[in-house]
Coordinates of C-alpha atoms in Angstrom, one line a residue:
Chain B
M1 CA -20.0 135.0 -111.3
T2 CA -24.0 135.3 -108.5
G3 CA -26.7 135.6 -110.5
L4 CA -25.7 133.3 -113.2
Q5 CA -27.3 130.3 -114.5
K6 CA -25.1 127.7 -113.5
P7 CA -23.9 125.5 -116.8
E8 CA -24.9 121.4 -117.4
L9 CA -21.9 119.6 -117.2
V10 CA -22.4 117.1 -120.5
C11 CA -19.8 114.6 -120.5
P12 CA -18.8 111.2 -122.6
A13 CA -20.1 107.4 -122.4
G14 CA -18.1 105.3 -124.4
T15 CA -19.2 102.4 -122.2
P16 CA -22.2 101.5 -119.8
A17 CA -18.9 101.7 -117.3
G18 CA -18.1 104.4 -118.4
L19 CA -21.1 105.7 -118.1
R20 CA -21.3 105.2 -114.1
T21 CA -18.4 106.4 -113.9
A22 CA -18.9 109.8 -115.3
V23 CA -22.4 110.0 -113.3
D24 CA -20.8 109.1 -110.3
A25 CA -17.8 111.6 -111.1
G26 CA -20.5 114.5 -111.0
A27 CA -21.6 115.3 -114.8
D28 CA -24.8 116.8 -114.9
A29 CA -25.7 114.3 -118.2
V30 CA -23.3 112.1 -120.3
Y31 CA -23.8 111.7 -124.0
C32 CA -23.6 108.1 -125.6
G33 CA -24.5 106.1 -128.5
L34 CA -26.1 102.6 -129.8
K35 CA -23.6 100.3 -131.6
G36 CA -23.2 100.3 -135.4
P37 CA -23.2 103.1 -137.5
T38 CA -25.5 105.6 -136.2
N39 CA -23.4 107.7 -134.1
A40 CA -19.8 109.3 -135.0
R41 CA -18.2 107.3 -132.6
N42 CA -18.3 103.7 -134.4
F43 CA -15.5 102.6 -132.1
P44 CA -14.6 98.6 -131.8
G45 CA -15.5 97.7 -128.1
L46 CA -17.6 101.2 -127.8
N47 CA -21.2 102.2 -127.6
F48 CA -24.7 100.6 -126.3
T49 CA -26.9 97.9 -126.5
V50 CA -30.4 99.7 -126.3
A51 CA -30.6 97.5 -123.4
E52 CA -27.3 98.5 -121.8
M53 CA -28.1 102.0 -122.8
A54 CA -32.0 101.7 -120.9
E55 CA -29.5 99.9 -117.8
G56 CA -27.2 103.5 -118.7
V57 CA -30.5 105.9 -118.2
A58 CA -32.1 104.0 -114.9
Y59 CA -28.4 104.4 -113.4
A60 CA -28.4 108.0 -114.9
H61 CA -32.0 109.8 -113.3
D62 CA -31.5 107.6 -109.9
K63 CA -28.6 110.0 -109.6
G64 CA -30.6 112.6 -111.2
A65 CA -28.6 113.1 -114.3
K66 CA -29.7 112.9 -117.8
V67 CA -28.6 110.7 -120.7
L68 CA -28.4 112.3 -124.4
A69 CA -28.6 110.1 -127.0
A70 CA -26.3 110.8 -129.7
I71 CA -27.6 109.3 -133.6
N72 CA -25.8 111.5 -135.3
S73 CA -24.4 110.6 -138.3
F74 CA -26.1 110.8 -141.9
P75 CA -28.2 108.3 -142.7
T76 CA -27.3 106.7 -146.1
A77 CA -30.0 105.9 -148.8
G78 CA -31.0 102.2 -149.1
R79 CA -30.4 101.9 -145.6
T80 CA -31.7 104.5 -143.1
D81 CA -34.3 101.9 -141.1
I82 CA -30.9 101.6 -138.6
W83 CA -31.0 105.2 -138.1
K84 CA -34.7 105.1 -137.7
A85 CA -34.4 102.3 -134.9
A86 CA -32.1 104.1 -133.4
I87 CA -34.3 106.5 -132.9
D88 CA -37.4 104.7 -132.2
D89 CA -35.1 103.2 -129.5
A90 CA -33.7 105.8 -127.8
V91 CA -37.9 107.5 -127.7
S92 CA -39.1 104.5 -126.0
I93 CA -36.1 104.2 -123.1
G94 CA -36.7 107.9 -122.4
V95 CA -33.4 109.5 -123.4
D96 CA -33.9 112.9 -121.9
A97 CA -32.5 113.8 -125.7
V98 CA -31.3 113.1 -128.8
I99 CA -28.7 114.4 -130.2
A100 CA -28.9 114.4 -134.7
A101 CA -27.3 116.2 -137.3
D102 CA -29.4 114.9 -140.7
I103 CA -32.3 117.0 -141.7
G104 CA -33.9 113.8 -142.6
A105 CA -33.4 112.5 -139.3
G106 CA -34.8 115.3 -138.0
A107 CA -37.7 115.3 -139.8
Y108 CA -38.1 111.6 -138.8
L109 CA -37.7 112.8 -135.7
A110 CA -39.6 115.6 -135.6
R111 CA -42.9 114.0 -137.3
T112 CA -42.6 110.8 -135.6
H113 CA -41.8 111.7 -132.1
P114 CA -42.7 115.2 -131.9
A115 CA -42.2 115.3 -127.9
Q116 CA -39.2 114.3 -127.3
R117 CA -36.4 116.8 -126.9
F118 CA -34.2 117.5 -129.8
H119 CA -30.8 118.7 -129.6
L120 CA -28.8 120.0 -133.1
S121 CA -25.3 117.9 -133.2
V122 CA -22.0 119.6 -133.4
Q123 CA -22.0 117.4 -137.1
A124 CA -24.9 119.8 -138.6
G125 CA -22.1 122.4 -138.6
A126 CA -24.4 125.5 -138.0
S127 CA -22.2 128.6 -137.0
S128 CA -24.1 131.2 -138.0
V129 CA -27.4 132.5 -136.7
E130 CA -29.4 131.9 -140.0
A131 CA -28.3 128.1 -139.6
I132 CA -29.1 127.4 -136.7
N133 CA -32.8 129.2 -137.1
Y134 CA -33.9 127.1 -139.3
Y135 CA -33.3 124.0 -137.2
C136 CA -35.2 125.6 -134.6
R137 CA -38.3 127.0 -137.4
S138 CA -38.1 123.6 -139.9
F139 CA -37.4 120.9 -136.0
G140 CA -38.0 122.7 -132.9
I141 CA -34.5 121.9 -131.7
K142 CA -34.0 122.9 -127.9
R143 CA -30.2 123.4 -128.0
V144 CA -27.2 123.4 -130.5
V145 CA -23.7 121.9 -130.0
L146 CA -21.3 124.5 -131.6
P147 CA -19.2 124.3 -134.2
R148 CA -15.7 124.5 -132.4
I149 CA -14.7 127.2 -134.7
L150 CA -16.1 130.1 -133.0
T151 CA -15.0 132.9 -130.6
V152 CA -15.9 132.9 -127.3
A153 CA -16.7 136.9 -128.3
E154 CA -19.0 135.4 -131.4
I155 CA -21.1 133.4 -129.4
A156 CA -22.5 135.3 -126.9
E157 CA -23.2 137.4 -129.9
L158 CA -25.0 134.4 -131.3
H159 CA -27.0 133.5 -127.7
S160 CA -28.5 137.0 -127.9
E161 CA -30.1 136.0 -131.6
I162 CA -30.6 132.7 -131.1
E163 CA -34.0 130.5 -130.2
C164 CA -32.2 127.6 -128.4
E165 CA -29.5 126.6 -125.7
I166 CA -25.6 126.5 -126.7
E167 CA -23.3 123.7 -126.1
A168 CA -20.1 124.4 -126.5
F169 CA -17.0 121.8 -126.5
I170 CA -14.2 122.7 -123.5
F171 CA -12.2 120.1 -123.1
G172 CA -10.7 116.9 -125.3
N173 CA -9.5 115.7 -129.1
I174 CA -10.3 118.8 -131.3
G175 CA -10.9 117.7 -135.3
M176 CA -9.6 120.7 -137.2
M177 CA -12.1 119.7 -140.2
A178 CA -16.0 121.2 -140.0
E179 CA -17.6 118.6 -138.5
G180 CA -19.8 116.6 -140.7
R181 CA -18.2 117.9 -143.6
C182 CA -15.0 115.9 -143.4
L183 CA -14.2 112.8 -146.4
L184 CA -10.3 112.7 -146.0
T185 CA -11.0 109.4 -144.5
S186 CA -13.4 108.3 -146.3
Y187 CA -10.8 109.3 -149.3
V188 CA -8.3 107.1 -148.1
T189 CA -10.4 104.1 -146.5
G190 CA -12.9 104.3 -148.0
Q191 CA -15.2 104.1 -144.5
S192 CA -17.0 107.3 -143.7
T193 CA -17.3 109.6 -141.2
N194 CA -20.3 110.7 -141.9
M195 CA -22.0 107.3 -143.0
D196 CA -20.4 105.2 -140.8
G197 CA -19.4 107.1 -137.8
V198 CA -15.5 106.8 -138.1
C199 CA -12.5 109.0 -138.2
S200 CA -9.4 107.4 -138.8
P201 CA -10.1 103.7 -137.8
A202 CA -7.2 101.6 -136.3
S203 CA -7.9 98.9 -138.3
H204 CA -6.4 101.2 -141.4
V205 CA -3.3 102.6 -139.0
H206 CA 0.2 101.2 -139.5
Y207 CA 3.8 101.9 -138.2
A208 CA 7.1 101.0 -139.7
E209 CA 9.8 101.7 -137.8
D210 CA 13.5 101.8 -139.9
A211 CA 16.8 101.6 -139.2
D212 CA 17.5 105.4 -136.6
Q213 CA 14.1 104.4 -135.2
N214 CA 12.0 107.2 -137.4
L215 CA 8.4 105.4 -137.4
T216 CA 6.1 106.5 -139.9
T217 CA 2.3 106.3 -139.4
R218 CA 0.2 105.4 -142.2
L219 CA -3.6 105.3 -142.7
G220 CA -4.5 103.4 -145.5
E221 CA -2.0 104.1 -148.4
F222 CA -0.7 107.2 -147.3
A223 CA 2.1 108.4 -144.9
I224 CA 0.6 110.3 -142.7
D225 CA 3.4 111.3 -140.2
C226 CA 6.6 110.4 -139.4
V227 CA 8.2 111.2 -135.5
S228 CA 11.5 110.2 -135.0
C229 CA 12.3 108.4 -131.9
G230 CA 11.4 109.9 -128.7
Q231 CA 9.0 112.7 -129.7
T232 CA 5.5 111.9 -128.4
T233 CA 2.3 112.5 -130.6
G234 CA -1.3 111.7 -130.1
Y235 CA -3.7 109.5 -132.0
P236 CA -2.7 109.7 -135.5
T237 CA -5.2 111.6 -137.8
I238 CA -5.1 112.6 -141.4
C239 CA -5.7 116.7 -140.2
K240 CA -2.8 115.9 -137.4
G241 CA -0.2 114.6 -139.4
R242 CA 2.7 116.6 -140.9
Y243 CA 3.1 116.7 -145.3
D244 CA 4.8 118.9 -147.4
T245 CA 4.2 121.9 -149.9
A246 CA 5.8 124.5 -151.9
P247 CA 6.6 127.1 -149.6
K248 CA 7.3 124.5 -146.5
K249 CA 8.5 121.0 -145.3
G250 CA 7.7 118.7 -143.1
Y251 CA 5.0 120.9 -140.5
Y252 CA 1.9 120.3 -139.2
A253 CA -0.4 121.7 -142.5
F254 CA -3.4 121.5 -140.5
E255 CA -3.1 121.6 -136.8
E256 CA -0.3 120.0 -134.4
P257 CA -1.2 117.3 -132.3
V258 CA -3.1 119.5 -129.8
S259 CA -6.1 119.0 -127.1
L260 CA -9.0 121.9 -126.6
N261 CA -8.7 123.3 -122.7
L262 CA -10.7 126.2 -122.5
T263 CA -10.8 125.9 -118.2
K264 CA -8.9 129.3 -117.8
L265 CA -12.1 130.3 -120.3
L266 CA -15.2 128.3 -118.4
P267 CA -15.9 132.2 -116.3
D268 CA -16.5 133.5 -120.1
L269 CA -18.2 131.0 -121.5
M270 CA -20.3 131.2 -118.6
R271 CA -21.3 134.7 -119.3
A272 CA -22.0 134.3 -123.0
G273 CA -24.8 132.3 -121.9
V274 CA -23.5 129.1 -122.5
T275 CA -25.9 126.2 -121.2
A276 CA -24.6 122.9 -121.2
L277 CA -20.7 122.4 -121.4
K278 CA -19.2 119.7 -123.1
I279 CA -16.3 117.1 -122.6
E280 CA -15.4 115.1 -125.7
G281 CA -14.0 111.7 -125.5
R282 CA -16.5 108.5 -125.1
Q283 CA -13.6 106.7 -126.8
R284 CA -11.3 107.9 -123.7
S285 CA -10.6 105.1 -120.3
R286 CA -12.6 105.1 -117.3
A287 CA -10.0 106.4 -115.4
Y288 CA -10.0 109.7 -118.1
V289 CA -13.3 110.8 -117.7
R290 CA -13.2 110.2 -114.0
A291 CA -10.1 112.6 -113.7
V292 CA -11.7 115.5 -116.1
V293 CA -14.9 114.6 -115.4
S294 CA -14.2 115.6 -111.6
A295 CA -11.9 118.2 -112.5
F296 CA -14.2 120.1 -114.6
R297 CA -16.9 119.6 -111.7
Q298 CA -14.9 121.0 -109.2
A299 CA -13.9 124.1 -111.7
V300 CA -17.3 124.8 -112.8
D301 CA -18.8 125.1 -109.1
A302 CA -15.8 126.9 -108.1
Y303 CA -16.3 129.1 -111.1
H304 CA -20.5 129.6 -110.5
A305 CA -18.9 130.4 -106.2
G306 CA -17.0 133.3 -107.5
A307 CA -13.8 131.4 -106.8
D308 CA -10.7 131.0 -108.6
P309 CA -10.1 127.0 -108.3
D310 CA -6.5 125.5 -109.5
I311 CA -7.4 124.2 -113.1
S312 CA -3.4 123.0 -113.6
D313 CA -3.9 118.8 -113.0
L314 CA -6.0 118.9 -116.7
L315 CA -3.4 120.0 -118.8
A316 CA -1.5 116.4 -117.9
L317 CA -4.8 114.6 -119.5
T318 CA -4.4 117.0 -122.8
E319 CA -3.3 115.0 -125.9
G320 CA 0.6 114.3 -125.8
G321 CA 0.6 116.9 -123.2
K322 CA 0.3 120.0 -125.3
E323 CA -3.2 122.2 -125.2
T324 CA -4.6 124.8 -127.4
Q325 CA -7.9 127.5 -127.1
G326 CA -8.7 126.9 -130.5
A327 CA -10.4 129.6 -132.0
F328 CA -12.5 129.9 -128.6
G329 CA -9.8 132.5 -127.9
S330 CA -8.7 134.9 -131.0
K331 CA -9.3 135.2 -134.7
T332 CA -5.8 135.0 -135.4
W333 CA -6.4 130.9 -135.2
R334 CA -7.4 130.9 -138.2
Chain R
M1 CA -35.2 113.9 -168.9
Q2 CA -32.9 114.5 -171.6
P3 CA -29.0 114.1 -169.4
F4 CA -27.0 117.4 -169.9
L5 CA -24.0 118.6 -168.4
T6 CA -23.3 121.9 -165.7
L7 CA -20.6 123.4 -164.8
G8 CA -19.9 123.7 -161.0
P9 CA -18.5 127.2 -159.8
V10 CA -14.7 128.0 -160.0
L11 CA -13.3 126.8 -156.9
L12 CA -10.2 129.0 -157.0
N13 CA -8.7 132.3 -156.5
W14 CA -8.0 133.4 -160.2
P15 CA -7.3 136.0 -161.2
A16 CA -10.6 138.6 -161.9
E17 CA -9.7 138.8 -165.8
H18 CA -8.5 135.0 -165.8
W19 CA -12.6 134.2 -164.5
R20 CA -13.3 136.5 -166.6
D21 CA -11.9 134.9 -169.8
F22 CA -12.6 131.6 -168.4
Y23 CA -16.7 132.6 -168.2
F24 CA -16.5 133.9 -171.7
Q25 CA -15.1 131.3 -173.2
V26 CA -17.7 128.9 -171.5
A27 CA -20.0 131.3 -172.7
D28 CA -19.2 131.2 -176.0
E29 CA -18.2 127.3 -176.5
M30 CA -18.2 124.8 -173.9
P31 CA -21.2 122.3 -173.9
V32 CA -22.8 122.8 -170.5
E33 CA -26.4 123.9 -170.2
T34 CA -26.1 125.3 -166.7
V35 CA -23.7 127.2 -165.1
F36 CA -23.3 127.9 -161.3
I37 CA -21.9 130.8 -160.4
G38 CA -20.2 132.5 -157.2
E39 CA -17.6 132.2 -154.4
V40 CA -18.7 129.2 -152.8
V41 CA -15.0 128.3 -150.5
C42 CA -13.6 131.9 -149.1
S43 CA -15.8 135.4 -148.5
K44 CA -12.9 137.1 -148.8
R45 CA -12.6 136.1 -152.3
A46 CA -15.9 137.7 -153.6
P47 CA -15.3 140.9 -154.0
L48 CA -12.5 140.7 -155.9
F49 CA -14.9 139.2 -158.8
D50 CA -17.5 142.1 -158.3
R51 CA -16.2 144.3 -161.3
H52 CA -16.4 142.0 -163.8
F53 CA -19.8 139.6 -162.3
E54 CA -22.6 141.6 -164.6
E55 CA -20.7 141.5 -167.9
V56 CA -19.7 137.2 -167.5
V57 CA -23.3 136.6 -166.4
S58 CA -25.4 138.9 -168.9
R59 CA -22.6 136.5 -171.5
L60 CA -24.1 133.9 -170.3
K61 CA -27.4 134.8 -170.4
A62 CA -27.2 135.9 -173.9
A63 CA -25.4 132.3 -174.5
G64 CA -28.6 130.9 -174.0
K65 CA -27.0 129.3 -170.6
R66 CA -29.1 129.1 -167.6
V67 CA -27.1 130.7 -164.7
V68 CA -27.9 129.7 -161.4
F69 CA -25.7 131.9 -158.4
S70 CA -23.8 129.6 -155.2
T71 CA -24.0 130.4 -151.8
L72 CA -20.5 130.4 -149.3
A73 CA -20.3 126.8 -148.1
E74 CA -19.1 127.6 -144.5
V75 CA -21.2 130.7 -142.8
T76 CA -19.4 131.7 -139.5
S77 CA -18.4 135.7 -140.1
K78 CA -20.6 138.5 -140.3
I79 CA -18.9 139.3 -144.0
D80 CA -19.6 135.1 -144.2
R81 CA -23.1 136.1 -143.5
R82 CA -23.3 139.4 -145.3
L83 CA -22.9 137.4 -148.4
V84 CA -25.0 134.7 -148.3
K85 CA -28.2 137.3 -147.5
R86 CA -26.9 139.5 -150.4
V87 CA -26.5 136.0 -152.5
A88 CA -29.4 134.1 -150.8
A89 CA -32.4 136.9 -149.7
S90 CA -32.7 138.2 -153.6
D91 CA -36.1 137.5 -155.4
E92 CA -34.7 137.8 -158.4
L93 CA -31.7 135.3 -158.3
Y94 CA -31.9 131.1 -158.6
I95 CA -30.0 130.1 -156.1
E96 CA -27.8 127.1 -155.3
A97 CA -27.9 126.9 -151.0
N98 CA -24.4 125.3 -149.9
D99 CA -25.4 125.6 -146.4
A100 CA -28.7 125.6 -143.9
S101 CA -28.1 129.7 -143.8
A102 CA -29.1 130.0 -147.2
L103 CA -32.2 127.6 -147.0
W104 CA -33.3 129.9 -143.7
H105 CA -32.8 132.9 -146.3
L106 CA -34.6 131.4 -149.1
G107 CA -37.3 130.5 -147.2
G108 CA -39.1 128.0 -149.1
R109 CA -38.9 129.8 -152.2
P110 CA -37.8 127.2 -155.6
H111 CA -33.9 126.1 -155.2
A112 CA -31.1 124.2 -156.2
V113 CA -29.4 122.3 -153.6
G114 CA -25.4 122.0 -153.5
P115 CA -23.0 119.2 -152.8
Y116 CA -22.4 120.7 -149.2
L117 CA -25.2 120.7 -148.2
N118 CA -25.7 117.2 -146.2
V119 CA -27.9 115.5 -148.7
Y120 CA -27.2 111.5 -147.8
N121 CA -31.2 109.8 -147.7
E122 CA -34.7 109.9 -149.1
E123 CA -35.4 111.2 -145.8
S124 CA -33.5 114.6 -146.3
L125 CA -34.5 114.7 -150.2
E126 CA -38.1 114.5 -149.6
F127 CA -37.9 117.3 -146.4
L128 CA -36.1 120.0 -148.9
C129 CA -38.1 119.2 -151.8
A130 CA -41.0 120.0 -149.5
N131 CA -39.4 123.3 -149.1
G132 CA -38.7 124.5 -152.5
A133 CA -35.5 122.3 -153.2
R134 CA -35.8 121.4 -157.2
S135 CA -33.0 119.8 -157.8
V136 CA -29.6 118.3 -155.6
C137 CA -26.1 118.3 -156.3
L138 CA -25.4 114.8 -153.9
P139 CA -22.2 114.4 -151.9
P140 CA -20.0 113.1 -153.6
E141 CA -18.7 110.3 -151.4
L142 CA -22.0 108.5 -152.3
P143 CA -21.4 104.9 -153.7
A144 CA -23.6 104.0 -156.7
N145 CA -26.5 101.8 -154.7
A146 CA -27.2 104.8 -152.4
I147 CA -27.0 107.6 -155.7
A148 CA -29.7 104.7 -157.1
A149 CA -31.9 104.4 -154.6
M150 CA -32.0 108.3 -154.2
A151 CA -33.1 108.9 -157.8
N152 CA -35.9 106.1 -157.4
T153 CA -37.1 108.9 -154.3
A154 CA -35.7 111.7 -156.3
A155 CA -39.0 110.9 -159.2
G156 CA -41.2 110.1 -157.1
L157 CA -40.8 114.3 -156.0
G158 CA -40.4 115.8 -160.1
C159 CA -36.5 116.8 -158.1
E160 CA -34.0 116.0 -160.8
L161 CA -30.5 114.7 -159.2
E162 CA -26.6 115.7 -159.9
V163 CA -24.0 113.7 -159.4
Q164 CA -20.4 115.4 -160.1
V165 CA -18.2 113.8 -162.4
Y166 CA -15.6 115.5 -163.7
G167 CA -12.7 117.5 -161.5
R168 CA -11.0 117.4 -158.0
I169 CA -13.3 116.5 -155.3
P170 CA -14.2 118.4 -152.2
L171 CA -13.1 116.7 -149.6
A172 CA -13.5 119.4 -146.4
L173 CA -13.5 122.2 -145.3
S174 CA -12.4 124.5 -142.3
A175 CA -12.6 127.9 -140.4
R176 CA -8.5 127.8 -140.6
C177 CA -7.1 128.8 -143.9
Y178 CA -4.2 126.3 -144.9
H179 CA -3.4 128.5 -147.3
A180 CA -2.7 131.1 -145.1
R181 CA -0.9 128.8 -142.4
A182 CA 1.7 127.5 -145.3
H183 CA 3.0 130.9 -145.8
N184 CA 3.2 131.7 -142.5
K185 CA -0.3 133.9 -141.8
T186 CA -3.7 133.9 -140.9
K187 CA -7.0 133.9 -142.9
D188 CA -7.4 137.8 -141.5
S189 CA -3.7 138.8 -142.8
C190 CA -3.8 136.4 -145.7
L191 CA -2.3 138.9 -148.4
F192 CA -4.7 136.5 -150.7
V193 CA -1.4 134.5 -151.0
C194 CA -3.8 131.4 -152.9
D195 CA -3.9 133.0 -155.4
Q196 CA -0.3 132.0 -156.3
D197 CA -2.2 128.0 -157.3
P198 CA -4.8 128.5 -159.3
D199 CA -4.9 124.6 -159.4
G200 CA -4.6 124.7 -155.4
M201 CA -1.5 123.7 -153.3
V202 CA -1.1 120.6 -153.9
L203 CA 0.2 118.8 -150.4
C204 CA 2.8 115.6 -150.5
T205 CA 3.4 113.1 -147.9
Q206 CA 7.1 112.9 -146.9
E207 CA 7.7 110.3 -148.4
G208 CA 7.3 112.5 -151.7
R209 CA 3.7 111.3 -153.1
P210 CA 1.0 113.8 -154.2
F211 CA -2.2 114.0 -151.5
L212 CA -4.1 116.4 -151.9
T213 CA -5.0 120.3 -152.7
I214 CA -5.3 123.0 -150.3
N215 CA -7.5 125.5 -151.6
G216 CA -7.9 127.6 -148.8
V217 CA -10.6 126.7 -146.2
Q218 CA -11.2 124.0 -148.4
T219 CA -9.4 120.6 -149.2
Q220 CA -9.7 119.3 -152.3
S221 CA -8.4 115.7 -153.6
Y222 CA -5.0 115.7 -155.5
S223 CA -6.5 112.5 -157.7
C224 CA -9.2 113.9 -160.7
L225 CA -12.5 112.5 -160.4
N226 CA -13.7 110.8 -163.4
L227 CA -16.8 109.2 -163.4
V228 CA -17.1 109.1 -167.3
G229 CA -17.3 105.2 -167.5
Q230 CA -20.2 105.0 -165.4
L231 CA -22.4 108.1 -167.3
Q232 CA -24.5 104.7 -168.5
E233 CA -25.0 103.7 -165.5
L234 CA -25.8 106.4 -164.2
I235 CA -28.3 108.3 -166.6
A236 CA -30.2 104.5 -166.2
A237 CA -30.3 104.9 -162.3
G238 CA -32.3 108.5 -163.1
I239 CA -29.2 111.0 -162.9
S240 CA -29.7 114.0 -165.3
R241 CA -27.4 116.2 -164.6
F242 CA -23.2 115.8 -164.9
R243 CA -20.9 118.2 -162.9
I244 CA -18.2 119.1 -164.4
S245 CA -16.0 120.8 -161.7
P246 CA -13.5 123.8 -163.6
Q247 CA -9.9 123.5 -163.2
S248 CA -7.5 126.2 -164.9
I249 CA -6.7 124.2 -168.3
G250 CA -8.6 121.6 -169.6
T251 CA -11.8 121.9 -168.9
G252 CA -13.3 123.2 -172.5
S253 CA -11.8 120.1 -173.6
T254 CA -13.3 117.8 -171.0
A255 CA -16.6 119.3 -171.4
E256 CA -16.3 118.3 -174.9
C257 CA -15.6 114.7 -174.0
F258 CA -18.4 114.4 -171.7
Q259 CA -20.7 115.7 -174.3
A260 CA -19.8 113.4 -176.9
V261 CA -20.1 110.5 -174.5
L262 CA -23.6 111.8 -172.9
Q263 CA -24.6 112.1 -176.7
K264 CA -23.2 108.8 -177.2
K265 CA -20.6 110.3 -180.1
M266 CA -17.8 108.3 -178.5
S267 CA -16.7 105.7 -175.9
A268 CA -15.9 105.8 -172.3
E269 CA -12.8 104.0 -173.3
E270 CA -12.5 106.6 -175.9
A271 CA -13.4 109.5 -173.7
T272 CA -11.1 108.0 -171.0
A273 CA -7.9 108.1 -173.6
K274 CA -8.7 111.7 -174.0
L275 CA -9.1 113.0 -171.1
A276 CA -6.0 111.6 -169.5
E277 CA -4.6 114.0 -173.0
T278 CA -5.8 117.3 -170.9
E279 CA -3.4 119.2 -169.9
F280 CA -5.0 119.3 -166.2
E281 CA -2.5 117.0 -164.7
A282 CA -3.9 114.6 -162.0
P283 CA -4.4 111.0 -161.6
F284 CA -8.0 110.0 -161.9
S285 CA -10.1 108.3 -158.9
N286 CA -13.3 107.2 -159.0
G287 CA -13.3 104.7 -155.9
F288 CA -16.1 106.6 -154.0
Y289 CA -19.2 105.8 -156.6
H290 CA -17.4 101.9 -156.0
Q291 CA -17.7 102.5 -152.2
K292 CA -14.1 101.8 -152.3
P293 CA -11.6 104.8 -150.8
G294 CA -12.1 108.0 -152.6
H295 CA -8.6 108.0 -154.4
R296 CA -8.8 104.3 -156.5
W297 CA -9.1 104.5 -159.8
C298 CA -11.4 101.2 -160.9
S299 CA -11.0 100.3 -164.6

């Protein structure tokens, strides 16, 4: 693959220790969020105080890595000060880019901190040339994080027509709904993915086992899956549950509990002109982050050098041991 | 500003004649001021209605309805992009933009903003209004206090706000077609199986509880949003447009109920009882408004 620019490996950092782990394992950049509703992974025990993020920036910069601050949920009317403060704080501690999705947050960032590098979050759901160029023109975004719904061929075509860099997900959890446009958690639990940064909150998940050891999983009042003894499954979300419709019973109506794994498509993505490769998983353990980041570091370096790396280890790390190329491989996924 | 009813776009795949006759009925009988029309959910469906489109639009206009052309909500493929361009790039049509690609084509011309474009806060409202937005339909999950905060800002911008008050709630969009999936097909090979379900395909939990409604790439609530009891509160907050989302049956009598309450000819209690009697059967919900799970009904 000589002659191609080596893509940046963008890795998750849910905690300060996770950030150091990812940087040490070879991340070119880490992304992280501040505590509270301002980012799309507002889970208990995750995320950074401003002071912690400042320390993270110092640590990463010292090792030649970048820090990208995800402030990518949708500020709610009447409490936008929380998001504005998060943007101001992130800029003041010297993050390398702010990742945002909301038009209002984008307008605030572009107006108040015009020199700050701005990446358009996947939560903006910008999946067409025109949508991406709208954000480029309106807010001067430098990079778009693409929704996980495009094929590699479509990404290559997009690359030639848009005015910014492309960051694409390559590994980790894959939500089935268009990012930034899913109210399912909100409908069931009252906590909103868009406004609170919450998806399928653990506080609303309940398990009940019957006499035959069948395990029913509930989110709020609704049974979203029933697992018989011995079956493996991932973290329960509405879009990976099993349901009944008239034509089919007890099936994964939206998607099986699988993880995205584009290891085999990495050379194609690099040829398609992708600037940055993103690994999902700010909620995952340090051991997981270390293993995944190291493996991808080796894979990207090997592909770039024209070698064929051994990528079999990554399968063991996917959700429930099941993997998919999602939309990236072929249109038949749709 | 005098509050009035609007009719959201038909979100489902109805037989073309049924679709045409529905809009004829809207023109002839329904007390709605504005009618949103056009394919919002699936670009593959759009050509099915082409042959009736002109006739329907002129009938609506002749009846004095304001006709607004809604754009596709999720835009990815070439067919999607062509459809949005065809609608949004036209100088002659007044557009409801449902994604950023429509805004790109509009280039600042006056337009409406639909509920699929995320407008959650005052700053977003200001930016969009400075770039041609004249009205905005708010996201369905916004609670009462946020709606009120939005209305405050909108008043200063000369922007009218709209809130969906009736019908199934659009909850999610996907690149994958779940109608096709249930029938062991893919989006490209779907054979338009969604036309078997004029009010969508009900998805139940494995315990048999109706939960969601599948409409191709869209997931809707199973429950039917009903904010008739909150109309006066919304008017007091400064909301002037109230959207009814069409179902295959009972939409006309629903609009009449809401109109009667707007004109203070009927109480909200009376209207709720009447709405429960319409042919369209689904439990009511209003949880989002009360900052509760959206499926809940707070009476």
